[in-house]
Amino acid sequence: MTEKNYTAVLRGTAFHTPVWGEAEVLEDCLFAVDAKGEVAAVYHPHDAEYGDVLRRYEKTDIYRALAPGQYLLPGFVDLHIHAPQWTNMGKALHVPLATWLQEYTFPLERKLAEATTAREVYREIVTTTLAHGTTTAVYFGSQDTAGTLLLAEICAALGQRGACGKVVMDNPEECPPYYRDADSAAALRATREFIEAVRAIGNSCPQGAWPVITPRFVPSCTDATLAGLGELAAEYGVPIQTHIAESDWEAGYAYERFGKSDAEVLDMFGLLTKKSVVAHGTQLRDEDAALLAERGSTVAHCPLSNAFFGNGVYPVRRRFAQGVRAGLGTDVSGGYSPSLYDNIRQAVVVSRMLEDGVDARRPAAERGVPESRIDYRHALYMATTAGGEALGSKLGLFRPVYAFDAQLIDTRVPHSDIHIYSGDTPEDVLQKILFLANRANLTALWVQGREVLHGTGGRHE
Ligand code: GUN
Ligand code: FE
């Protein structure tokens, strides 16, 4: 056979979701990785070359065969997570969004302008999310540019693909004096500098690091700043992230200030593009969703956070049917967990509750919203394939030219909650993994072909 120059060859069974609602089992395949860290080839046992490739590599030190009970999943893409909120994770979820922001979150985020604090906190969040299988994360940093650059550097150094944004918030009506951009010109200048600096960081690591234009949300920003950020997005062609129609209060705010919906306001300022990731959207109207579909923007569905702040369930299946793409986000610390597994579970559970309804005093036929349920396959698709598409990148699938970003799940480790029995099919195994995996089960993680975690429980290199 011809020389292939692979840098790694793994043999085992993997799962992925090329299509919304469908899972594919890649049983006992050979996954070949190249020097760019991309999947070079996937050989199935029935392929003519399978035996040749196996013989060529199985005695080499770049070959690894998974043990019985071990499986590969694509690395997860967390489309919405706030790095400076890390130390509040699990706290302050008993108050409404506006109070949570003013009384808990802004005072906390301000502290991340201090470099020692930022370094410590950001190392912790990147290390922990890696240990939960997040190979790519779309981060809100803080309002502080230097601190947020540290976040991008730490992602680059620890091996996570970080898409990071310096948070823009300059509206004196909604942002406290101790935590806001001095004025619109300062906010736009800082964003421009940030974009250039993160691009340089991205060029220095194999997995890349991407700048994201980040108006916190409509209430936080003046008109001049929203307009200026839209222009920067057009100039640089970089992704945009923000919050959209997250709660009754937030959705109502846009009508009061502009007489338009949140989605219409963002669109008016050029902030709804096919590279926009808009978090939540529980309060989007059908016509707003149609606008998102037309623009090709992606919703970051954050089902844990929405239970506390969303005043509703994002109807992910109905929106997909309308053409609105969605991935998954943890929304730490509006969501209490750094794990996309927890959000996969919550996404499935809340979709069932939306379909059936929750008030048993009402007749069954009127209780819920028909055709709302999703299952494990839709949820995995959102956590992987859809996240990659949102970023316009080949992520989330075991296919040639996709980045080799993978989780090794070992179902047989001590403290495993996953119990596999002889009658279980590969599809059953996938369901058990998605509903029951804990951090102990994730025993190796690759980003762009490089192994970045070793050992049970996500011990970092
Ligand atoms: N809206 C504006 N800022 C935030 C934030 O930090 N978290 C959430 N969940 N919503 C927001
Ligand atoms: Fe958020």
Short mmCIF file of C-alpha atoms and ligand atoms in Angstrom, two decimals:
data_model
loop_
_atom_site.label_atom_id
_atom_site.label_comp_id
_atom_site.label_asym_id
_atom_site.label_seq_id
_atom_site.Cartn_x
_atom_site.Cartn_y
_atom_site.Cartn_z
CA MET A 1 0.00 0.00 0.00
CA THR A 2 1.09 3.59 -0.53
CA GLU A 3 2.63 5.55 2.33
CA LYS A 4 -0.05 7.51 4.18
CA ASN A 5 1.93 9.55 6.70
CA TYR A 6 -0.69 9.25 9.38
CA THR A 7 0.22 10.61 12.80
CA ALA A 8 -2.28 8.44 14.70
CA VAL A 9 -4.47 5.45 13.94
CA LEU A 10 -7.21 4.50 16.40
CA ARG A 11 -9.28 1.37 16.20
CA GLY A 12 -12.68 1.23 17.85
CA THR A 13 -16.36 2.08 17.75
CA ALA A 14 -17.47 5.70 17.49
CA PHE A 15 -20.78 7.53 17.38
CA HIS A 16 -21.65 10.74 15.60
CA THR A 17 -24.67 12.57 14.17
CA PRO A 18 -24.28 13.75 10.58
CA VAL A 19 -28.01 14.50 10.31
CA TRP A 20 -30.47 16.16 12.77
CA GLY A 21 -32.21 13.32 14.58
CA GLU A 22 -30.03 10.49 13.29
CA ALA A 23 -27.05 8.80 14.91
CA GLU A 24 -24.48 6.80 12.98
CA VAL A 25 -22.50 3.99 14.58
CA LEU A 26 -19.00 3.59 13.18
CA GLU A 27 -18.37 0.07 14.41
CA ASP A 28 -14.84 -1.22 14.81
CA CYS A 29 -13.43 1.34 12.38
CA LEU A 30 -9.91 2.64 11.92
CA PHE A 31 -9.66 6.41 12.42
CA ALA A 32 -6.56 7.82 10.76
CA VAL A 33 -5.34 11.28 11.74
CA ASP A 34 -2.90 13.43 9.75
CA ALA A 35 -0.26 15.98 10.72
CA LYS A 36 -2.80 18.81 10.59
CA GLY A 37 -4.80 17.05 13.30
CA GLU A 38 -7.60 16.30 10.87
CA VAL A 39 -9.35 13.04 10.19
CA ALA A 40 -7.51 11.71 7.14
CA ALA A 41 -9.64 8.60 6.64
CA VAL A 42 -12.17 6.34 8.33
CA TYR A 43 -11.85 2.69 7.32
CA HIS A 44 -14.78 0.36 7.91
CA PRO A 45 -14.10 -3.36 8.40
CA HIS A 46 -15.65 -4.09 5.01
CA ASP A 47 -13.35 -1.63 3.18
CA ALA A 48 -10.70 -3.21 0.98
CA GLU A 49 -7.88 -1.22 2.61
CA TYR A 50 -8.88 -1.96 6.23
CA GLY A 51 -6.65 -5.03 6.58
CA ASP A 52 -3.68 -3.35 4.92
CA VAL A 53 -3.89 -0.25 7.09
CA LEU A 54 -4.29 -2.36 10.20
CA ARG A 55 -1.24 -4.50 9.37
CA ARG A 56 0.80 -1.43 8.48
CA TYR A 57 0.12 0.38 11.75
CA GLU A 58 -0.85 -2.06 14.47
CA LYS A 59 2.73 -2.64 15.58
CA THR A 60 3.65 1.05 15.52
CA ASP A 61 3.53 3.41 18.46
CA ILE A 62 0.99 5.69 16.79
CA TYR A 63 -1.60 2.91 16.82
CA ARG A 64 -4.10 2.48 19.62
CA ALA A 65 -6.95 -0.02 19.86
CA LEU A 66 -9.79 0.85 22.20
CA ALA A 67 -10.43 -1.74 24.90
CA PRO A 68 -13.80 -3.47 25.34
CA GLY A 69 -16.25 -1.01 26.88
CA GLN A 70 -14.50 2.03 25.37
CA TYR A 71 -16.09 4.27 22.74
CA LEU A 72 -15.32 7.48 20.87
CA LEU A 73 -17.63 10.48 20.73
CA PRO A 74 -16.91 13.76 18.95
CA GLY A 75 -15.66 16.54 21.20
CA PHE A 76 -18.42 18.88 22.30
CA VAL A 77 -18.89 22.46 21.17
CA ASP A 78 -20.21 24.69 23.97
CA LEU A 79 -21.79 27.59 22.10
CA HIS A 80 -22.37 29.80 25.12
CA ILE A 81 -20.38 30.03 28.35
CA HIS A 82 -19.29 32.96 30.53
CA ALA A 83 -15.73 32.39 31.75
CA PRO A 84 -15.67 35.16 34.40
CA GLN A 85 -18.81 33.77 36.05
CA TRP A 86 -17.04 30.53 36.97
CA THR A 87 -16.81 31.14 40.71
CA ASN A 88 -20.55 31.84 40.96
CA MET A 89 -21.48 28.54 39.33
CA GLY A 90 -24.29 27.00 41.38
CA LYS A 91 -25.05 30.27 43.19
CA ALA A 92 -27.69 32.99 42.98
CA LEU A 93 -30.20 31.14 40.84
CA HIS A 94 -33.13 32.17 42.99
CA VAL A 95 -33.37 35.74 41.67
CA PRO A 96 -34.62 37.04 38.30
CA LEU A 97 -32.22 37.89 35.46
CA ALA A 98 -32.03 41.68 35.95
CA THR A 99 -31.30 41.31 39.68
CA TRP A 100 -28.84 38.51 39.04
CA LEU A 101 -26.91 40.71 36.62
CA GLN A 102 -26.81 43.85 38.74
CA GLU A 103 -26.32 42.33 42.19
CA TYR A 104 -24.26 39.22 41.55
CA THR A 105 -22.79 39.07 38.07
CA PHE A 106 -21.47 42.54 37.28
CA PRO A 107 -19.65 42.86 40.65
CA LEU A 108 -18.13 39.42 40.08
CA GLU A 109 -17.06 39.97 36.46
CA ARG A 110 -15.38 43.23 37.34
CA LYS A 111 -12.86 41.31 39.49
CA LEU A 112 -11.58 39.51 36.41
CA ALA A 113 -9.76 42.65 35.33
CA GLU A 114 -7.16 41.61 37.88
CA ALA A 115 -4.59 39.43 36.12
CA THR A 116 -3.85 36.96 38.92
CA THR A 117 -7.55 36.31 39.48
CA ALA A 118 -8.18 36.02 35.75
CA ARG A 119 -5.35 33.55 35.28
CA GLU A 120 -6.52 31.34 38.14
CA VAL A 121 -10.21 31.38 37.22
CA TYR A 122 -9.68 30.93 33.50
CA ARG A 123 -7.29 28.02 33.98
CA GLU A 124 -9.88 26.35 36.16
CA ILE A 125 -12.78 26.76 33.74
CA VAL A 126 -10.79 25.65 30.69
CA THR A 127 -9.38 22.62 32.51
CA THR A 128 -12.78 21.62 33.85
CA THR A 129 -14.72 22.03 30.62
CA LEU A 130 -12.06 19.97 28.83
CA ALA A 131 -12.56 17.28 31.47
CA HIS A 132 -16.26 17.25 30.57
CA GLY A 133 -15.54 16.78 26.87
CA THR A 134 -15.73 20.37 25.60
CA THR A 135 -13.12 20.67 22.87
CA THR A 136 -14.44 23.97 21.50
CA ALA A 137 -16.02 26.72 23.59
CA VAL A 138 -17.56 30.03 22.60
CA TYR A 139 -16.76 32.21 25.57
CA PHE A 140 -18.01 35.49 26.83
CA GLY A 141 -15.01 37.02 28.57
CA SER A 142 -15.42 40.09 30.73
CA GLN A 143 -15.62 43.77 29.77
CA ASP A 144 -11.85 43.94 30.38
CA THR A 145 -9.81 43.46 27.22
CA ALA A 146 -6.51 42.38 28.79
CA GLY A 147 -8.20 39.82 31.04
CA THR A 148 -10.14 38.38 28.14
CA LEU A 149 -6.94 38.08 26.11
CA LEU A 150 -5.57 35.98 28.97
CA LEU A 151 -8.57 33.69 28.51
CA ALA A 152 -7.76 33.25 24.82
CA GLU A 153 -4.10 32.56 25.68
CA ILE A 154 -5.05 30.00 28.31
CA CYS A 155 -7.36 28.17 25.88
CA ALA A 156 -4.53 28.14 23.35
CA ALA A 157 -2.02 26.84 25.89
CA LEU A 158 -4.25 24.16 27.42
CA GLY A 159 -5.38 22.85 24.04
CA GLN A 160 -9.01 23.97 23.92
CA ARG A 161 -10.31 25.69 20.80
CA GLY A 162 -11.50 28.96 22.29
CA ALA A 163 -13.70 31.46 20.50
CA CYS A 164 -13.56 34.41 22.88
CA GLY A 165 -15.19 37.80 23.08
CA LYS A 166 -14.37 40.92 25.05
CA VAL A 167 -17.81 41.86 26.36
CA VAL A 168 -19.06 45.23 25.14
CA MET A 169 -21.33 47.16 27.50
CA ASP A 170 -21.36 50.95 27.38
CA ASN A 171 -24.95 51.99 28.09
CA PRO A 172 -24.87 54.05 31.31
CA GLU A 173 -28.60 53.44 31.81
CA GLU A 174 -28.09 49.70 32.24
CA CYS A 175 -24.44 49.21 33.23
CA PRO A 176 -22.97 50.36 36.54
CA PRO A 177 -20.18 52.96 36.52
CA TYR A 178 -17.69 50.47 37.94
CA TYR A 179 -18.25 47.98 35.12
CA ARG A 180 -18.72 49.44 31.67
CA ASP A 181 -16.85 50.72 28.63
CA ALA A 182 -16.05 54.43 29.02
CA ASP A 183 -17.90 55.32 25.81
CA SER A 184 -18.72 53.99 22.39
CA ALA A 185 -15.40 54.95 20.81
CA ALA A 186 -13.48 53.19 23.59
CA ALA A 187 -15.62 50.05 23.27
CA LEU A 188 -15.12 49.86 19.50
CA ARG A 189 -11.40 50.56 19.73
CA ALA A 190 -10.99 47.82 22.34
CA THR A 191 -12.95 45.36 20.20
CA ARG A 192 -10.76 46.06 17.19
CA GLU A 193 -7.57 45.59 19.22
CA PHE A 194 -8.99 42.43 20.72
CA ILE A 195 -9.78 40.93 17.31
CA GLU A 196 -6.26 41.54 16.06
CA ALA A 197 -4.65 40.15 19.21
CA VAL A 198 -6.73 36.96 19.27
CA ARG A 199 -5.99 36.33 15.62
CA ALA A 200 -2.29 36.37 16.50
CA ILE A 201 -2.89 33.92 19.37
CA GLY A 202 -4.85 31.67 17.00
CA ASN A 203 -1.93 31.53 14.60
CA SER A 204 0.30 30.25 17.39
CA CYS A 205 -1.61 27.05 18.27
CA PRO A 206 -2.73 24.10 16.15
CA GLN A 207 -6.40 24.17 17.20
CA GLY A 208 -6.78 27.91 16.59
CA ALA A 209 -8.31 30.68 18.69
CA TRP A 210 -11.02 32.92 17.31
CA PRO A 211 -12.16 36.41 18.22
CA VAL A 212 -15.89 36.97 18.60
CA ILE A 213 -17.67 40.33 18.53
CA THR A 214 -19.64 40.41 21.77
CA PRO A 215 -22.30 43.00 22.52
CA ARG A 216 -23.48 41.72 25.90
CA PHE A 217 -27.13 42.18 24.91
CA VAL A 218 -29.23 44.98 23.52
CA PRO A 219 -29.90 46.66 26.90
CA SER A 220 -26.16 46.94 27.67
CA CYS A 221 -25.21 48.83 24.51
CA THR A 222 -25.83 52.29 23.09
CA ASP A 223 -27.11 52.65 19.53
CA ALA A 224 -23.73 53.94 18.33
CA THR A 225 -22.00 50.89 19.75
CA LEU A 226 -24.46 48.39 18.29
CA ALA A 227 -24.01 50.06 14.90
CA GLY A 228 -20.22 50.16 15.23
CA LEU A 229 -20.03 46.49 16.18
CA GLY A 230 -22.15 45.59 13.16
CA GLU A 231 -19.66 47.46 10.99
CA LEU A 232 -16.70 45.70 12.61
CA ALA A 233 -18.37 42.34 12.02
CA ALA A 234 -18.72 43.18 8.33
CA GLU A 235 -15.15 44.46 8.11
CA TYR A 236 -13.50 41.47 9.81
CA GLY A 237 -15.97 38.71 8.91
CA VAL A 238 -15.68 37.29 12.43
CA PRO A 239 -18.41 35.60 14.48
CA ILE A 240 -20.78 37.55 16.71
CA GLN A 241 -22.28 36.40 20.00
CA THR A 242 -24.95 37.96 22.14
CA HIS A 243 -28.11 37.16 24.10
CA ILE A 244 -31.50 37.30 22.40
CA ALA A 245 -35.07 37.29 23.75
CA GLU A 246 -33.86 35.48 26.86
CA SER A 247 -36.63 36.40 29.29
CA ASP A 248 -39.88 38.35 29.42
CA TRP A 249 -37.99 41.33 30.79
CA GLU A 250 -35.28 41.25 28.14
CA ALA A 251 -37.70 40.75 25.26
CA GLY A 252 -39.87 43.60 26.57
CA TYR A 253 -36.90 45.96 26.85
CA ALA A 254 -36.31 46.09 23.08
CA TYR A 255 -39.92 47.06 22.44
CA GLU A 256 -39.72 49.86 25.00
CA ARG A 257 -36.51 51.34 23.63
CA PHE A 258 -36.92 50.68 19.90
CA GLY A 259 -40.54 49.62 19.34
CA LYS A 260 -39.13 46.45 17.78
CA SER A 261 -38.25 42.94 18.89
CA ASP A 262 -34.77 42.04 20.12
CA ALA A 263 -34.15 40.11 16.88
CA GLU A 264 -35.25 43.05 14.73
CA VAL A 265 -32.97 45.41 16.66
CA LEU A 266 -29.95 43.15 16.25
CA ASP A 267 -30.72 42.79 12.56
CA MET A 268 -31.11 46.53 12.11
CA PHE A 269 -27.53 46.95 13.37
CA GLY A 270 -26.06 44.22 11.17
CA LEU A 271 -25.62 41.82 14.08
CA LEU A 272 -27.59 38.88 12.72
CA THR A 273 -25.33 37.11 10.25
CA LYS A 274 -24.66 33.49 9.44
CA LYS A 275 -21.80 33.71 11.93
CA SER A 276 -24.02 34.97 14.77
CA VAL A 277 -24.59 32.81 17.82
CA VAL A 278 -27.52 34.14 19.81
CA ALA A 279 -28.17 32.65 23.22
CA HIS A 280 -31.52 31.51 24.57
CA GLY A 281 -34.32 32.85 22.35
CA THR A 282 -37.07 31.46 24.57
CA GLN A 283 -39.20 34.55 23.85
CA LEU A 284 -38.66 34.74 20.07
CA ARG A 285 -41.87 35.11 18.08
CA ASP A 286 -42.37 33.02 14.96
CA GLU A 287 -41.53 36.03 12.79
CA ASP A 288 -38.28 36.60 14.71
CA ALA A 289 -37.41 32.95 14.17
CA ALA A 290 -38.11 33.36 10.45
CA LEU A 291 -35.66 36.27 10.43
CA LEU A 292 -32.98 34.16 12.14
CA ALA A 293 -33.56 31.39 9.61
CA GLU A 294 -33.20 33.85 6.75
CA ARG A 295 -29.97 35.26 8.15
CA GLY A 296 -28.59 31.79 8.94
CA SER A 297 -27.84 32.67 12.58
CA THR A 298 -27.63 29.94 15.20
CA VAL A 299 -29.39 29.81 18.56
CA ALA A 300 -27.31 28.63 21.52
CA HIS A 301 -29.94 26.60 23.35
CA CYS A 302 -29.11 26.66 27.06
CA PRO A 303 -31.80 24.51 28.67
CA LEU A 304 -30.43 24.52 32.22
CA SER A 305 -30.11 28.29 32.33
CA ASN A 306 -33.54 28.75 30.74
CA ALA A 307 -35.16 26.91 33.64
CA PHE A 308 -34.03 29.77 35.88
CA PHE A 309 -34.10 32.85 33.66
CA GLY A 310 -35.89 31.94 30.45
CA ASN A 311 -39.57 32.25 31.46
CA GLY A 312 -40.20 29.50 28.92
CA VAL A 313 -38.77 26.56 26.99
CA TYR A 314 -36.97 27.16 23.71
CA PRO A 315 -39.00 25.03 21.25
CA VAL A 316 -35.98 23.64 19.51
CA ARG A 317 -37.78 21.12 17.31
CA ARG A 318 -40.34 23.62 16.02
CA ARG A 319 -37.59 26.11 15.33
CA PHE A 320 -35.51 23.56 13.43
CA ALA A 321 -38.59 22.86 11.32
CA GLN A 322 -38.69 26.61 10.61
CA GLY A 323 -35.05 26.47 9.51
CA VAL A 324 -33.47 27.92 12.67
CA ARG A 325 -30.29 26.10 13.55
CA ALA A 326 -29.40 25.51 17.19
CA GLY A 327 -26.45 24.20 19.15
CA LEU A 328 -26.10 23.76 22.89
CA GLY A 329 -24.62 26.00 25.57
CA THR A 330 -23.99 25.60 29.27
CA ASP A 331 -24.37 29.36 29.96
CA VAL A 332 -22.23 29.06 33.08
CA SER A 333 -23.22 30.52 35.53
CA GLY A 334 -26.84 31.13 34.48
CA GLY A 335 -26.63 27.36 34.05
CA TYR A 336 -25.19 25.59 37.09
CA SER A 337 -23.16 22.96 35.25
CA PRO A 338 -19.99 23.12 33.13
CA SER A 339 -21.04 19.90 31.39
CA LEU A 340 -22.73 19.62 28.02
CA TYR A 341 -23.82 16.12 29.07
CA ASP A 342 -26.02 17.79 31.68
CA ASN A 343 -27.40 20.10 29.02
CA ILE A 344 -28.02 17.24 26.58
CA ARG A 345 -30.12 15.61 29.30
CA GLN A 346 -31.95 18.79 30.19
CA ALA A 347 -32.65 19.55 26.51
CA VAL A 348 -34.32 16.17 26.09
CA VAL A 349 -36.23 16.41 29.37
CA VAL A 350 -37.62 19.91 28.85
CA SER A 351 -38.68 19.06 25.30
CA ARG A 352 -40.77 16.21 26.72
CA MET A 353 -42.32 18.52 29.28
CA LEU A 354 -43.06 21.07 26.59
CA GLU A 355 -44.79 18.42 24.50
CA ASP A 356 -46.85 16.90 27.30
CA GLY A 357 -47.40 20.12 29.27
CA VAL A 358 -46.98 20.43 33.01
CA ASP A 359 -50.35 21.26 34.57
CA ALA A 360 -52.31 18.05 35.05
CA ARG A 361 -55.47 20.04 35.86
CA ARG A 362 -55.77 20.78 32.16
CA PRO A 363 -57.06 18.13 29.71
CA ALA A 364 -54.23 16.14 28.15
CA ALA A 365 -54.99 17.37 24.64
CA GLU A 366 -54.59 21.02 25.69
CA ARG A 367 -51.76 20.63 28.13
CA GLY A 368 -48.68 20.85 25.95
CA VAL A 369 -47.28 21.76 22.56
CA PRO A 370 -47.49 18.84 20.09
CA GLU A 371 -44.39 17.72 18.20
CA SER A 372 -41.94 19.34 20.56
CA ARG A 373 -40.02 16.34 21.81
CA ILE A 374 -36.46 15.65 20.84
CA ASP A 375 -34.37 12.61 21.74
CA TYR A 376 -30.73 11.78 22.43
CA ARG A 377 -29.86 11.95 18.73
CA HIS A 378 -31.07 15.52 18.30
CA ALA A 379 -29.30 16.53 21.49
CA LEU A 380 -25.97 15.00 20.43
CA TYR A 381 -26.31 16.69 17.04
CA MET A 382 -26.71 20.05 18.78
CA ALA A 383 -23.71 19.44 21.05
CA THR A 384 -21.44 18.53 18.13
CA THR A 385 -22.37 18.92 14.45
CA ALA A 386 -24.54 22.02 14.87
CA GLY A 387 -21.91 23.72 17.00
CA GLY A 388 -19.32 23.21 14.26
CA GLU A 389 -21.71 24.55 11.61
CA ALA A 390 -22.47 27.61 13.71
CA LEU A 391 -18.76 28.44 13.62
CA GLY A 392 -18.42 27.59 9.94
CA SER A 393 -15.87 24.92 10.82
CA LYS A 394 -15.40 21.26 10.16
CA LEU A 395 -16.01 20.08 13.72
CA GLY A 396 -18.17 17.41 15.31
CA LEU A 397 -17.96 14.51 12.85
CA PHE A 398 -15.57 11.64 12.22
CA ARG A 399 -15.10 12.44 8.56
CA PRO A 400 -12.14 13.37 6.40
CA VAL A 401 -11.01 16.99 6.79
CA TYR A 402 -12.92 17.41 10.05
CA ALA A 403 -10.70 18.22 13.03
CA PHE A 404 -9.97 15.11 15.04
CA ASP A 405 -11.66 16.30 18.25
CA ALA A 406 -12.71 13.26 20.23
CA GLN A 407 -13.69 11.99 23.65
CA LEU A 408 -12.78 8.53 24.81
CA ILE A 409 -15.59 7.23 27.01
CA ASP A 410 -14.68 4.22 29.10
CA THR A 411 -17.84 2.60 30.45
CA ARG A 412 -15.90 0.29 32.76
CA VAL A 413 -14.00 2.70 34.98
CA PRO A 414 -14.52 2.70 38.76
CA HIS A 415 -17.49 4.90 39.72
CA SER A 416 -19.10 4.45 36.31
CA ASP A 417 -22.88 4.78 36.25
CA ILE A 418 -23.01 3.23 32.79
CA HIS A 419 -23.87 -0.46 32.91
CA ILE A 420 -23.81 -2.29 29.59
CA TYR A 421 -25.44 -5.72 29.25
CA SER A 422 -25.11 -8.35 26.55
CA GLY A 423 -28.46 -7.46 24.96
CA ASP A 424 -27.52 -3.82 24.50
CA THR A 425 -27.08 -2.70 20.91
CA PRO A 426 -24.58 0.03 19.98
CA GLU A 427 -27.50 2.51 19.88
CA ASP A 428 -28.39 1.47 23.43
CA VAL A 429 -24.80 2.08 24.49
CA LEU A 430 -24.91 5.58 23.00
CA GLN A 431 -28.11 6.36 24.90
CA LYS A 432 -26.63 5.10 28.14
CA ILE A 433 -23.50 7.19 27.60
CA LEU A 434 -25.45 10.36 26.87
CA PHE A 435 -27.76 9.97 29.86
CA LEU A 436 -25.30 8.50 32.38
CA ALA A 437 -21.70 9.42 31.63
CA ASN A 438 -19.92 11.26 34.38
CA ARG A 439 -16.53 12.87 34.45
CA ALA A 440 -14.84 9.64 35.50
CA ASN A 441 -15.88 8.01 32.22
CA LEU A 442 -13.99 10.51 30.10
CA THR A 443 -10.52 9.03 30.06
CA ALA A 444 -8.91 10.75 27.08
CA LEU A 445 -9.60 13.79 24.94
CA TRP A 446 -8.13 14.89 21.64
CA VAL A 447 -8.28 18.37 20.16
CA GLN A 448 -7.01 18.79 16.59
CA GLY A 449 -5.42 15.37 16.82
CA ARG A 450 -3.50 16.14 20.02
CA GLU A 451 -4.26 14.32 23.24
CA VAL A 452 -4.90 16.98 25.88
CA LEU A 453 -6.20 14.95 28.83
CA HIS A 454 -5.00 11.74 30.30
CA GLY A 455 -6.46 9.50 32.95
CA THR A 456 -9.74 9.01 34.72
CA GLY A 457 -11.55 12.13 35.80
CA GLY A 458 -9.80 14.41 33.38
CA ARG A 459 -6.37 14.86 34.89
CA HIS A 460 -4.69 17.52 32.82
CA GLU A 461 -1.34 17.15 31.13
N1 GUN B 1 -27.94 38.73 29.63
C1 GUN B 1 -26.98 39.66 29.69
N2 GUN B 1 -25.88 39.20 30.32
C2 GUN B 1 -26.16 37.93 30.63
C3 GUN B 1 -25.42 36.91 31.29
O1 GUN B 1 -24.29 37.09 31.72
N3 GUN B 1 -26.04 35.72 31.42
C4 GUN B 1 -27.28 35.49 30.96
N4 GUN B 1 -27.81 34.29 31.11
N5 GUN B 1 -28.00 36.43 30.37
C5 GUN B 1 -27.44 37.63 30.20
FE FE B 2 -25.39 33.95 28.89
#
